mmCIF file of C-alpha atoms and ligand atoms in Angstrom:
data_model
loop_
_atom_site.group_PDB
_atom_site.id
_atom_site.type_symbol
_atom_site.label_atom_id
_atom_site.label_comp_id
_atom_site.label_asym_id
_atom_site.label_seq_id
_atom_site.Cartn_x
_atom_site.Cartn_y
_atom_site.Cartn_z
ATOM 1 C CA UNK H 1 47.294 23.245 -23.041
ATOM 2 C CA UNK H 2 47.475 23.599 -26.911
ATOM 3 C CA UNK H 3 49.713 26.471 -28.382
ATOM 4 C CA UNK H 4 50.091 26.475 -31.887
ATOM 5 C CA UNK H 5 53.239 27.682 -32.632
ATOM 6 C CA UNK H 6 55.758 29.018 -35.332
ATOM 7 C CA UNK H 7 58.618 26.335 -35.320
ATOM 8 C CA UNK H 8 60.642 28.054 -39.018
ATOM 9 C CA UNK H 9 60.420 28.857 -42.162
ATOM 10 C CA UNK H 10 56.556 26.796 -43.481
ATOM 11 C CA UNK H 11 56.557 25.237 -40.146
ATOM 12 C CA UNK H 12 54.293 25.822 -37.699
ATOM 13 C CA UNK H 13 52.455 22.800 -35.031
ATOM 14 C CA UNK H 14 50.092 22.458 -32.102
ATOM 15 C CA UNK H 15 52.671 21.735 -29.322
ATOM 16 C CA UNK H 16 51.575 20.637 -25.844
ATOM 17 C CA UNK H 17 52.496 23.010 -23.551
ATOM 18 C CA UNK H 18 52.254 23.947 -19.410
ATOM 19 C CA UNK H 19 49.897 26.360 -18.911
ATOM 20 C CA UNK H 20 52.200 29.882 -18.311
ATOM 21 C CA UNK H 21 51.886 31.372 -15.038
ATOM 22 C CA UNK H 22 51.961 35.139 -15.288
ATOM 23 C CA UNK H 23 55.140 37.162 -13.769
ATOM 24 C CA UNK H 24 54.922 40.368 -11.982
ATOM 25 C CA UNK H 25 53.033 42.906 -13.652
ATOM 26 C CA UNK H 26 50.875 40.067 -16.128
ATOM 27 C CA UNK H 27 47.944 38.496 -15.747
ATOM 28 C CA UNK H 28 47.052 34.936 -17.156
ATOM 29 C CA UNK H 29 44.207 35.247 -19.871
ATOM 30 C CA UNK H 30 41.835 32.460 -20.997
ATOM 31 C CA UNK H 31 41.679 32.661 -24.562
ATOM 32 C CA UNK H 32 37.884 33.617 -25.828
ATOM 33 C CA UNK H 33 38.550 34.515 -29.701
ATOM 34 C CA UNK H 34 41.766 34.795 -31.252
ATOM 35 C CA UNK H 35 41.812 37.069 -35.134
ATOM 36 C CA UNK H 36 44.331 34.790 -37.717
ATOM 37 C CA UNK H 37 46.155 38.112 -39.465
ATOM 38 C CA UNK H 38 47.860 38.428 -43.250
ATOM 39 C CA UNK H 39 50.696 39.029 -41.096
ATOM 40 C CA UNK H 40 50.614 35.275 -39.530
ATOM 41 C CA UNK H 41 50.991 34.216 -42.876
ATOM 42 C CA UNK H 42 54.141 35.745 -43.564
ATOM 43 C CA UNK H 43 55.688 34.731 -40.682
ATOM 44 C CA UNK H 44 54.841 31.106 -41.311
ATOM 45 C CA UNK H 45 56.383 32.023 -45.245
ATOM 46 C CA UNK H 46 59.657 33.502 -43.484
ATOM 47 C CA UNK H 47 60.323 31.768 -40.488
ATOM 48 C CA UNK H 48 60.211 35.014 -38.564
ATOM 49 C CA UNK H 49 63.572 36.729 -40.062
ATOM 50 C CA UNK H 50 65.072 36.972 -36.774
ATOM 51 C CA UNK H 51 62.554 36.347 -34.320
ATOM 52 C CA UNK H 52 63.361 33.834 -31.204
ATOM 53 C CA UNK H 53 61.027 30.749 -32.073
ATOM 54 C CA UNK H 54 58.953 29.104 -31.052
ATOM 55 C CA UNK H 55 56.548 31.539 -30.510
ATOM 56 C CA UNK H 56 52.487 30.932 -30.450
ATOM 57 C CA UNK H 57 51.278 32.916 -32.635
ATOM 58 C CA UNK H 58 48.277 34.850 -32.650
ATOM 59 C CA UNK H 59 48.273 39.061 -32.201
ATOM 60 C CA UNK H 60 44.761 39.407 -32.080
ATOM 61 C CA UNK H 61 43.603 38.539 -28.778
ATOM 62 C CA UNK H 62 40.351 38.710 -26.027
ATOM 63 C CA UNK H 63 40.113 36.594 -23.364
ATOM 64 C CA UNK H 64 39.179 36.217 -19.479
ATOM 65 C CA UNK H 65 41.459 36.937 -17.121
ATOM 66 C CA UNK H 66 41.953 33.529 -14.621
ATOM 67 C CA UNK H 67 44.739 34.846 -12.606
ATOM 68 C CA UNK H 68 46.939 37.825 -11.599
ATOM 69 C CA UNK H 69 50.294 37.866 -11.274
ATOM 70 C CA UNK H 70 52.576 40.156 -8.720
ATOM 71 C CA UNK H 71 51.301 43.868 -8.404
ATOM 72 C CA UNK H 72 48.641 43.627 -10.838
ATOM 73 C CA UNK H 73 45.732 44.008 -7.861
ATOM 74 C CA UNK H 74 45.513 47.231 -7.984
ATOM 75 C CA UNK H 75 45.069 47.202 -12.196
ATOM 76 C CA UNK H 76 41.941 48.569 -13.414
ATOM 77 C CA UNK H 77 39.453 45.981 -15.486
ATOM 78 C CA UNK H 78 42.787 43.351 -14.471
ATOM 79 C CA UNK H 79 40.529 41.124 -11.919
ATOM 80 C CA UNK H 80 39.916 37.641 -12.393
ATOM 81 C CA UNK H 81 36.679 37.049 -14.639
ATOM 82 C CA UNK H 82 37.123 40.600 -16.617
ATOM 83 C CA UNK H 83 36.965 40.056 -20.503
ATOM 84 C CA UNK H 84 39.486 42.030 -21.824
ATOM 85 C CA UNK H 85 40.921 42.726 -25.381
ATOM 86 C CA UNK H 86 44.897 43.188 -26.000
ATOM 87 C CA UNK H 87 46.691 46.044 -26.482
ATOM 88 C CA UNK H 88 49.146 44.303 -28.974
ATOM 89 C CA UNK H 89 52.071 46.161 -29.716
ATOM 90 C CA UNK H 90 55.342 46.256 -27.002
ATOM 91 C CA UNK H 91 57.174 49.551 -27.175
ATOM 92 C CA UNK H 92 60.060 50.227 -24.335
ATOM 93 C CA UNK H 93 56.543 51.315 -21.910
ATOM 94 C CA UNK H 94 59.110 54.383 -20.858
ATOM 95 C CA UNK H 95 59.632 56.829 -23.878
ATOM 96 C CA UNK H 96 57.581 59.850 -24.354
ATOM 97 C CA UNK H 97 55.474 58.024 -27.544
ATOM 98 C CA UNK H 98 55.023 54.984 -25.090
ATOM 99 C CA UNK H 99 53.579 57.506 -22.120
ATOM 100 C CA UNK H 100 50.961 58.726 -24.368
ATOM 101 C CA UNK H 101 50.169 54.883 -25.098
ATOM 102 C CA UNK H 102 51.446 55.931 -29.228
ATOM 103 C CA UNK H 103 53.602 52.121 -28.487
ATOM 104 C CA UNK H 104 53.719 52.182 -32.535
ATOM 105 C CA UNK H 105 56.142 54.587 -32.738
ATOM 106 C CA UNK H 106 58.294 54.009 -29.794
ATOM 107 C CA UNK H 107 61.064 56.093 -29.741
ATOM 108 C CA UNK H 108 63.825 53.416 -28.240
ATOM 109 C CA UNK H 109 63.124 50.335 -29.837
ATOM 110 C CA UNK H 110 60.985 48.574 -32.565
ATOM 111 C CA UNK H 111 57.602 47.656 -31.355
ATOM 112 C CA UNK H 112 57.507 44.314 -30.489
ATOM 113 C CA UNK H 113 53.868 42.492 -30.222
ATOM 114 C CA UNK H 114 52.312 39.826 -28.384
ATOM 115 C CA UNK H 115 51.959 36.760 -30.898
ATOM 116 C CA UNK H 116 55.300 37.583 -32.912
ATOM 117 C CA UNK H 117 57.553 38.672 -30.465
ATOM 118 C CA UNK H 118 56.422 36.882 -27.427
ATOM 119 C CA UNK H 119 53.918 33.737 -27.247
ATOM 120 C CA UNK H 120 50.179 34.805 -28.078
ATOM 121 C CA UNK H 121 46.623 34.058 -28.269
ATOM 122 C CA UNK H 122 46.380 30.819 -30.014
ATOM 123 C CA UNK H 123 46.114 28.639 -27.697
ATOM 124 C CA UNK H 124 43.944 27.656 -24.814
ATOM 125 C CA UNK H 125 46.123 30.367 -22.588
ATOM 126 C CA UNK H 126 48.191 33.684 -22.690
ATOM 127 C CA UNK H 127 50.008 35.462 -20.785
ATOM 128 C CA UNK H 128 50.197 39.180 -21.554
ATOM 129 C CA UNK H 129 50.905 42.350 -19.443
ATOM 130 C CA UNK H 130 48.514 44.199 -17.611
ATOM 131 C CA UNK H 131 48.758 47.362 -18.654
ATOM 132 C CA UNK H 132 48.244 45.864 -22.531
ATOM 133 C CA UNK H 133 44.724 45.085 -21.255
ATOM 134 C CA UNK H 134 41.278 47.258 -22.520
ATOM 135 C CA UNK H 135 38.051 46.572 -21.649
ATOM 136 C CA UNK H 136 36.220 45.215 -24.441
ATOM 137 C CA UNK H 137 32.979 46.248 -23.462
ATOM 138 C CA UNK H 138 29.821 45.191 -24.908
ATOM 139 C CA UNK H 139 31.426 43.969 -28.047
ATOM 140 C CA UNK H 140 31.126 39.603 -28.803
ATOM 141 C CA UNK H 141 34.785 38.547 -28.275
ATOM 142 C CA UNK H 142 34.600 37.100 -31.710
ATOM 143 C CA UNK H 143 34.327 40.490 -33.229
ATOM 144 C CA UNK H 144 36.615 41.953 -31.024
ATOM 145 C CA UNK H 145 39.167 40.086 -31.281
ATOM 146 C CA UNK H 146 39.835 41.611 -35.255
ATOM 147 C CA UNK H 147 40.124 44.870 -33.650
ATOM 148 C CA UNK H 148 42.613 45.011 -31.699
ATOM 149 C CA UNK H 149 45.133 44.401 -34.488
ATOM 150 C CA UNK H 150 42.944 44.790 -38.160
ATOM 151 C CA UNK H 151 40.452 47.584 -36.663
ATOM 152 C CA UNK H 152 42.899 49.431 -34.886
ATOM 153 C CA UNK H 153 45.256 49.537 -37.581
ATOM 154 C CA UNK H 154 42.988 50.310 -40.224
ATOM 155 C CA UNK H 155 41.382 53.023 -37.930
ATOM 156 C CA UNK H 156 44.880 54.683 -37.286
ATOM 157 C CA UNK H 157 45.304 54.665 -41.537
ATOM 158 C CA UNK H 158 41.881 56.544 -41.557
ATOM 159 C CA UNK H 159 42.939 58.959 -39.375
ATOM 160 C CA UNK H 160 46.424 60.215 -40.390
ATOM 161 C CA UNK H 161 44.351 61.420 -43.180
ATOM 162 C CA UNK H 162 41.480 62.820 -41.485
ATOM 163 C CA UNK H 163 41.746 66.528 -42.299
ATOM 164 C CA UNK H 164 40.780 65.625 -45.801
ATOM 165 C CA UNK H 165 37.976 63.233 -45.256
ATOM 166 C CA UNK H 166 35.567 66.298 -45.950
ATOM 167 C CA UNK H 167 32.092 65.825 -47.521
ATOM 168 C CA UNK H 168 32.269 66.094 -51.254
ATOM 169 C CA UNK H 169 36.089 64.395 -51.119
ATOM 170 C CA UNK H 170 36.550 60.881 -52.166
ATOM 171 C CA UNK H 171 38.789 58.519 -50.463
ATOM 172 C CA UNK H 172 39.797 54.723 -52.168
ATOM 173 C CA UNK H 173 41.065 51.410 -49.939
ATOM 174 C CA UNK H 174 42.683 49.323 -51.507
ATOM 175 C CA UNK H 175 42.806 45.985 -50.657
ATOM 176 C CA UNK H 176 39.178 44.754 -49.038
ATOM 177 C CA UNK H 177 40.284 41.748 -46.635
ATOM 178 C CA UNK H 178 40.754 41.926 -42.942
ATOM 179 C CA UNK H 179 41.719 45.864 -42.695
ATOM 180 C CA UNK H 180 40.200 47.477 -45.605
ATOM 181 C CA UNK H 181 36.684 45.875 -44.662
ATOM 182 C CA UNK H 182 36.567 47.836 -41.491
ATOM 183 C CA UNK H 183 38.499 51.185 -43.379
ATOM 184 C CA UNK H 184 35.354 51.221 -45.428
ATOM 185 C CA UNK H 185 32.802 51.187 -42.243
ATOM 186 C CA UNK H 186 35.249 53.563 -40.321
ATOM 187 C CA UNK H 187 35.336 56.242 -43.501
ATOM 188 C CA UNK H 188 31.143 55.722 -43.608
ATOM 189 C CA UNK H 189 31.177 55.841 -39.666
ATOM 190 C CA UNK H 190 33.215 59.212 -39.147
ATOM 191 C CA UNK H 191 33.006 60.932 -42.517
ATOM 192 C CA UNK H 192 31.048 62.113 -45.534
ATOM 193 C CA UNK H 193 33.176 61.296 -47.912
ATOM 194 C CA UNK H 194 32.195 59.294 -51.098
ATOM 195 C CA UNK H 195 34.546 56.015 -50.568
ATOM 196 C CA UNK H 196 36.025 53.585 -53.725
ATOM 197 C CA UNK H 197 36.580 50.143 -53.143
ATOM 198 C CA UNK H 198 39.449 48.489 -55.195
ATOM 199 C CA UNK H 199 40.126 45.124 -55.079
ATOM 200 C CA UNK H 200 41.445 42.395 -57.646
ATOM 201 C CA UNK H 201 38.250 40.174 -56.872
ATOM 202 C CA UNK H 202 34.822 41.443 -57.593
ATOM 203 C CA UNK H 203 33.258 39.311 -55.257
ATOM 204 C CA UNK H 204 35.093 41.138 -52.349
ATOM 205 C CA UNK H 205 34.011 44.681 -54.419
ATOM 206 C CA UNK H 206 30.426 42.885 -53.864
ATOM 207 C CA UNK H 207 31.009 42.579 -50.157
ATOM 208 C CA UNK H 208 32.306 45.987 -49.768
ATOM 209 C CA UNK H 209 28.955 48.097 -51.777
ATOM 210 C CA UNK H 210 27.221 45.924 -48.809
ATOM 211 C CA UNK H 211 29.322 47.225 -46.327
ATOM 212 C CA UNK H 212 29.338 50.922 -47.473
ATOM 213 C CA UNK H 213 31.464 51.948 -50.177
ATOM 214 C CA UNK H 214 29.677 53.869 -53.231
ATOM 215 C CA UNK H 215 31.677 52.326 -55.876
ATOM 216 C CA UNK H 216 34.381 49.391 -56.818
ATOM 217 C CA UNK H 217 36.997 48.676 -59.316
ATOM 218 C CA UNK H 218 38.900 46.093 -60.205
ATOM 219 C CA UNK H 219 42.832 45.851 -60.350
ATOM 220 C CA UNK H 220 44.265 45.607 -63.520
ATOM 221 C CA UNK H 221 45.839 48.200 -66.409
ATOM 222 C CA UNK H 222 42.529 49.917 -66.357
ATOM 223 C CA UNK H 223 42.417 50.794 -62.671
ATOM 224 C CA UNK H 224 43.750 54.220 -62.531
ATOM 225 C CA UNK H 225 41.233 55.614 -65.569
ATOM 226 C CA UNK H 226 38.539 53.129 -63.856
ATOM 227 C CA UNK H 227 38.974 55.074 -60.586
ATOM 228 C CA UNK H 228 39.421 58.583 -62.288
ATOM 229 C CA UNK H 229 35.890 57.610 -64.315
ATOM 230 C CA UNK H 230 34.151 55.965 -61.221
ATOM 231 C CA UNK H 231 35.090 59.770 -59.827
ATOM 232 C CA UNK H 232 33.693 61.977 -62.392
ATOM 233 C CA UNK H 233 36.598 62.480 -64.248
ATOM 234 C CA UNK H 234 38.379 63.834 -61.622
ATOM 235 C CA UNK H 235 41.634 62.034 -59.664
ATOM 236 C CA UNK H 236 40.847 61.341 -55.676
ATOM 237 C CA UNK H 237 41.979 62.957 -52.249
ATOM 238 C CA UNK H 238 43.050 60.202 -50.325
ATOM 239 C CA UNK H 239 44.210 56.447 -50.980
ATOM 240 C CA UNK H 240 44.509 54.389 -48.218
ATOM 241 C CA UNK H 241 46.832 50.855 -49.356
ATOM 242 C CA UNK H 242 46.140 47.953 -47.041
ATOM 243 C CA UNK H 243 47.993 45.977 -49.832
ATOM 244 C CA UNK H 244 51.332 48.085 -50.384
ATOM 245 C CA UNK H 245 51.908 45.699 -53.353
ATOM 246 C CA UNK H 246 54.114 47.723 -56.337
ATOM 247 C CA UNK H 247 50.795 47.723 -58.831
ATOM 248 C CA UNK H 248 48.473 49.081 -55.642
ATOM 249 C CA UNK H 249 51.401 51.446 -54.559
ATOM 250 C CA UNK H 250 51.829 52.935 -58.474
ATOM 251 C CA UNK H 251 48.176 53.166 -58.675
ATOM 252 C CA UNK H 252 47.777 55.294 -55.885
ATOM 253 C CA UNK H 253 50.473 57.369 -56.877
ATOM 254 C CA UNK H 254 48.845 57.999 -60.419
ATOM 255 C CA UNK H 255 45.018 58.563 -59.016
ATOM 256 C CA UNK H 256 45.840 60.743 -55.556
ATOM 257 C CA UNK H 257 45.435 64.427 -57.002
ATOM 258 C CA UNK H 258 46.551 67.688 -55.949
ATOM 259 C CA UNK H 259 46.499 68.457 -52.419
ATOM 260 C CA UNK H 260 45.707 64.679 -51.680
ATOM 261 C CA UNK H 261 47.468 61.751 -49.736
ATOM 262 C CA UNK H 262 48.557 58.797 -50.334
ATOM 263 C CA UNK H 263 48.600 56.487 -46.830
ATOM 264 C CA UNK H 264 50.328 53.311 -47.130
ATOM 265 C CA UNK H 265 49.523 50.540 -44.543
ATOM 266 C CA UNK H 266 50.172 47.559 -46.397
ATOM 267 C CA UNK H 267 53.019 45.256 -46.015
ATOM 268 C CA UNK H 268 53.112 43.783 -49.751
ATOM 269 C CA UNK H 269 56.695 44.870 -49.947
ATOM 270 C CA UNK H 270 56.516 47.883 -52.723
ATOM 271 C CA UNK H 271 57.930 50.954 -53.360
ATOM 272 C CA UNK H 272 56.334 54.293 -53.204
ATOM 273 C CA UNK H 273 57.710 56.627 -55.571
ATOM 274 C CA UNK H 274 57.094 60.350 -56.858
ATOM 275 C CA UNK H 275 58.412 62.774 -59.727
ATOM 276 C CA UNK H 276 59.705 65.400 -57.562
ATOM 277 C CA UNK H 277 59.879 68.251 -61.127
ATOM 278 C CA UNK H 278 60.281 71.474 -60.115
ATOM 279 C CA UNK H 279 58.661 74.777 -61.829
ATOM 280 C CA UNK H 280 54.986 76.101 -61.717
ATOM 281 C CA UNK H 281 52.663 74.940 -64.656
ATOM 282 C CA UNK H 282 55.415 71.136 -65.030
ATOM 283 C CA UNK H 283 54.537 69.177 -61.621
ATOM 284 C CA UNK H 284 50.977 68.753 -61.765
ATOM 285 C CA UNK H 285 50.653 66.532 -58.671
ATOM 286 C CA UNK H 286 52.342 68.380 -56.341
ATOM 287 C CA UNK H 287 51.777 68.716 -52.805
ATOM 288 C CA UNK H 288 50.369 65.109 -51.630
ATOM 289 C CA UNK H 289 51.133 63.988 -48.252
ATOM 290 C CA UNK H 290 52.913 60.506 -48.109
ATOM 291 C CA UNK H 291 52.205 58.516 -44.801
ATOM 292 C CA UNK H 292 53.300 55.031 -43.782
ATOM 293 C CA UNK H 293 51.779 53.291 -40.725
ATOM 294 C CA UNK H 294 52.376 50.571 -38.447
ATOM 295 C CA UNK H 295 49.799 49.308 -36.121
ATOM 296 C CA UNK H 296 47.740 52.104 -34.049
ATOM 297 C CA UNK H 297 47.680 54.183 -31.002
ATOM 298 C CA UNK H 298 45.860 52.834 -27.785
ATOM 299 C CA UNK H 299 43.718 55.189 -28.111
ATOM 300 C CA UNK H 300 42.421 53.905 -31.550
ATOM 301 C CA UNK H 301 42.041 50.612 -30.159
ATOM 302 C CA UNK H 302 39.408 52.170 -27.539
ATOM 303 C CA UNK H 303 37.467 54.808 -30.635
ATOM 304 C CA UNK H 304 37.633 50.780 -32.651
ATOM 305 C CA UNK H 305 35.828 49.035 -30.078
ATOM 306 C CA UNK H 306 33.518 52.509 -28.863
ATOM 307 C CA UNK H 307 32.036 52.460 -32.435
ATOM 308 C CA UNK H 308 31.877 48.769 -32.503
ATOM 309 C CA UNK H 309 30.023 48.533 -29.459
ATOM 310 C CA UNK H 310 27.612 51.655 -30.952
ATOM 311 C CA UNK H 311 26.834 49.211 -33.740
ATOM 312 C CA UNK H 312 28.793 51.540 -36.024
ATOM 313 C CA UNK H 313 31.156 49.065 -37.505
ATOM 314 C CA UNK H 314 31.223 45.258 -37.298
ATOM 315 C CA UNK H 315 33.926 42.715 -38.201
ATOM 316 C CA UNK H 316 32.866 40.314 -40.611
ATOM 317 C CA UNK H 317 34.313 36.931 -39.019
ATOM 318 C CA UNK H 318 34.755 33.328 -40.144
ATOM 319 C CA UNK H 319 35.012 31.390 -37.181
ATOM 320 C CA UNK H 320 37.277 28.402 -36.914
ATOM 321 C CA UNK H 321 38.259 25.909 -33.907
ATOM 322 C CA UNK H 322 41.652 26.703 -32.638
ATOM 323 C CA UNK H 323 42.370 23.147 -33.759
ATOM 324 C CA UNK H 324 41.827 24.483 -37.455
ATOM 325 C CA UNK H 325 44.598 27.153 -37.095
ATOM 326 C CA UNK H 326 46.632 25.755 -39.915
ATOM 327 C CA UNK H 327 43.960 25.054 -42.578
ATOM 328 C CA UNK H 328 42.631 28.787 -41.963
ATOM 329 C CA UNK H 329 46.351 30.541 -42.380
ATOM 330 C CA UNK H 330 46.549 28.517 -45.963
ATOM 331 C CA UNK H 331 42.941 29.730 -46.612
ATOM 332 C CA UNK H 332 44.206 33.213 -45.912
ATOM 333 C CA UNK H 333 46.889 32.639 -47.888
ATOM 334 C CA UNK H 334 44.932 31.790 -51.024
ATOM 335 C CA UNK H 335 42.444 34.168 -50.593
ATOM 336 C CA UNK H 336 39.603 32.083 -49.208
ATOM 337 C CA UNK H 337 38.535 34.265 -46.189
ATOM 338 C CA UNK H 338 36.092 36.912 -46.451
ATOM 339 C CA UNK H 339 36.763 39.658 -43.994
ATOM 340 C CA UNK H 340 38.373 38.393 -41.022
ATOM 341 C CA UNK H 341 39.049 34.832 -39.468
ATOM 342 C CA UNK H 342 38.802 33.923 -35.704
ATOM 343 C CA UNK H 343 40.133 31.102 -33.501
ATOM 344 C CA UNK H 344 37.891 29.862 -30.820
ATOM 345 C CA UNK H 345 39.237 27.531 -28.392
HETATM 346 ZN ZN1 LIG E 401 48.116 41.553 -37.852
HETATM 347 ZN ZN1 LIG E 402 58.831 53.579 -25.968
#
């Protein structure tokens, strides 16, 4: 079968490869859609830093299961012809955060996921454990596939800030690609809150007043006073990064106002950083929450498919043949993908 898979540093090929037979406790998936991820492209840039390579990549996966491997029988939604999505992330499976299926914040180790730090979903076939698998429900695998890694993700950003998504409150996303596309539809699918698209590309502030938000601006030196204007003078309550970029990470620390927070999902390699001034009347911005995430809960990976399969939210998808996969990460890389892009074998 074909895997495509990350050889080092700007080196990546299709490779020929047996088809894997799942161990105990896996099951052997037939890849339906597989989501091509931001973070794909900085493992191709890197080489990995550390991973064991090869690896196929690909962390967003659904797919048909074709055969179980020892003790999976008894699995719920594990039989052979179920189309499942992937759980991706890979804590210890033991800890107290992993019981309670929070594998992001594993307790013993750092989450490891299928596609970076074992062989994923670009390819024709994948082997993945069976208690990773969710039903996908009535959702197209296509626009599934985004949300097990971009919808969950984004979802789990929305939510560390939920007690302030109140009607009259404003919330901004930065960054309107893969994960910010669907934080827009989540914040207009669970909340009243007026949202603010900011982006350095107007055509992607275009795509987002289609997809819900009340208002875009653009990146530059006039963001912060565009976003404090676009919000009636007034600084916001929540920011959610999907950039994490030094300029996106400074502008959300100078437009988040009192009582706010400031949630930081994007990789882009900033740093976050506050005047902590003392004394009443001198430290006007006070009292924001700062929150930095990684990944999502299982549990938002079920609520991301439940309101995509209530017509809620919907990935916007470019879909590629597998055989495309390296075209489509330098597309990503130069901004040429709107929303998300998909593999199909
Ligand atoms: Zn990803
Ligand atoms: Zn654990």
């Amino acid at each position: 079968m074909r895997a495509y898979r990350l050889i080092g540093a700007g080196r990546a090929e299709f490779v020929d490869v047996p088809v894997p037979e799942p161990g105990p406790g896996e099951v052997l998936l037939r890849v339906l859609a597989a989501g091509v991820c931001r973070t794909d492209v900085a493992l191709l840039r890197s080489g990995g830093d550390g991973l064991v390579l090869p690896v196929t990549l690909g962390h967003e996966i659904v797919g048909e299961v074709v055969a179980q491997g020892e003790g999976v029988a008894g699995v719920a939604g594990s039989h052979p012809g179920a189309v499942v999505a992937v759980y991706e992330l890979l804590g210890c499976g033991a800890c107290g955060a992993c019981a309670r299926g929070h594998e992001n914040v594993c307790r013993d180790l750092v989450p490891g996921a299928i596609g970076i730090t074992r062989d994923g979903g670009m390819a024709d076939h994948v082997v993945v454990p069976a208690r990773n698998l969710v039903a996908v429900g009535g959702v197209d695998p296509v626009h599934a596939a985004p949300l097990t890694d971009a919808g969950m993700t984004a979802l789990h950003a929305v939510e560390r800030a939920r007690s302030l998504l109140e009607p009259g409150a404003t919330a901004v996303v930065v960054g309107i690609g893969g994960l910010g596309h669907l934080a827009v539809q989540f914040l207009r699918a669970t909340s009243k809150v007026r949202v603010l698209a900011v982006d350095v590309d107007r055509a992607r502030l275009d795509f987002a007043a289609e997809i819900g938000a009340d208002d875009g601006v653009l990146t530059g030196p006039d963001a912060a006073d565009g976003i404090v204007a676009a919000n009636a003078g007034r600084k916001v309550d929540v920011v959610y990064d999907f950039v994490g970029a030094q300029q996106t990470l400074d502008l959300a620390a100078a437009v988040t106002g009192r009582g706010g927070a400031i949630v930081v999902t994007g990789g882009g390699g900033g740093r976050l950083s506050i005047d902590a001034k003392m004394g009443a009347g001198a430290a006007p911005d006070r009292e924001v929450a700062i929150v930095h995430t990684f990944g999502g809960t299982r549990d938002d990976l079920l609520r991301t498919l439940a309101l995509a399969e209530a017509g809620r939210v919907r990935t916007h998808v470019d879909v590629f043949d597998l055989a495309a996969a390296g075209r489509v990460l330098a597309d990503l890389e130069t901004g040429q993908i709107l929303g998300r892009a998909v593999l199909v074998a």
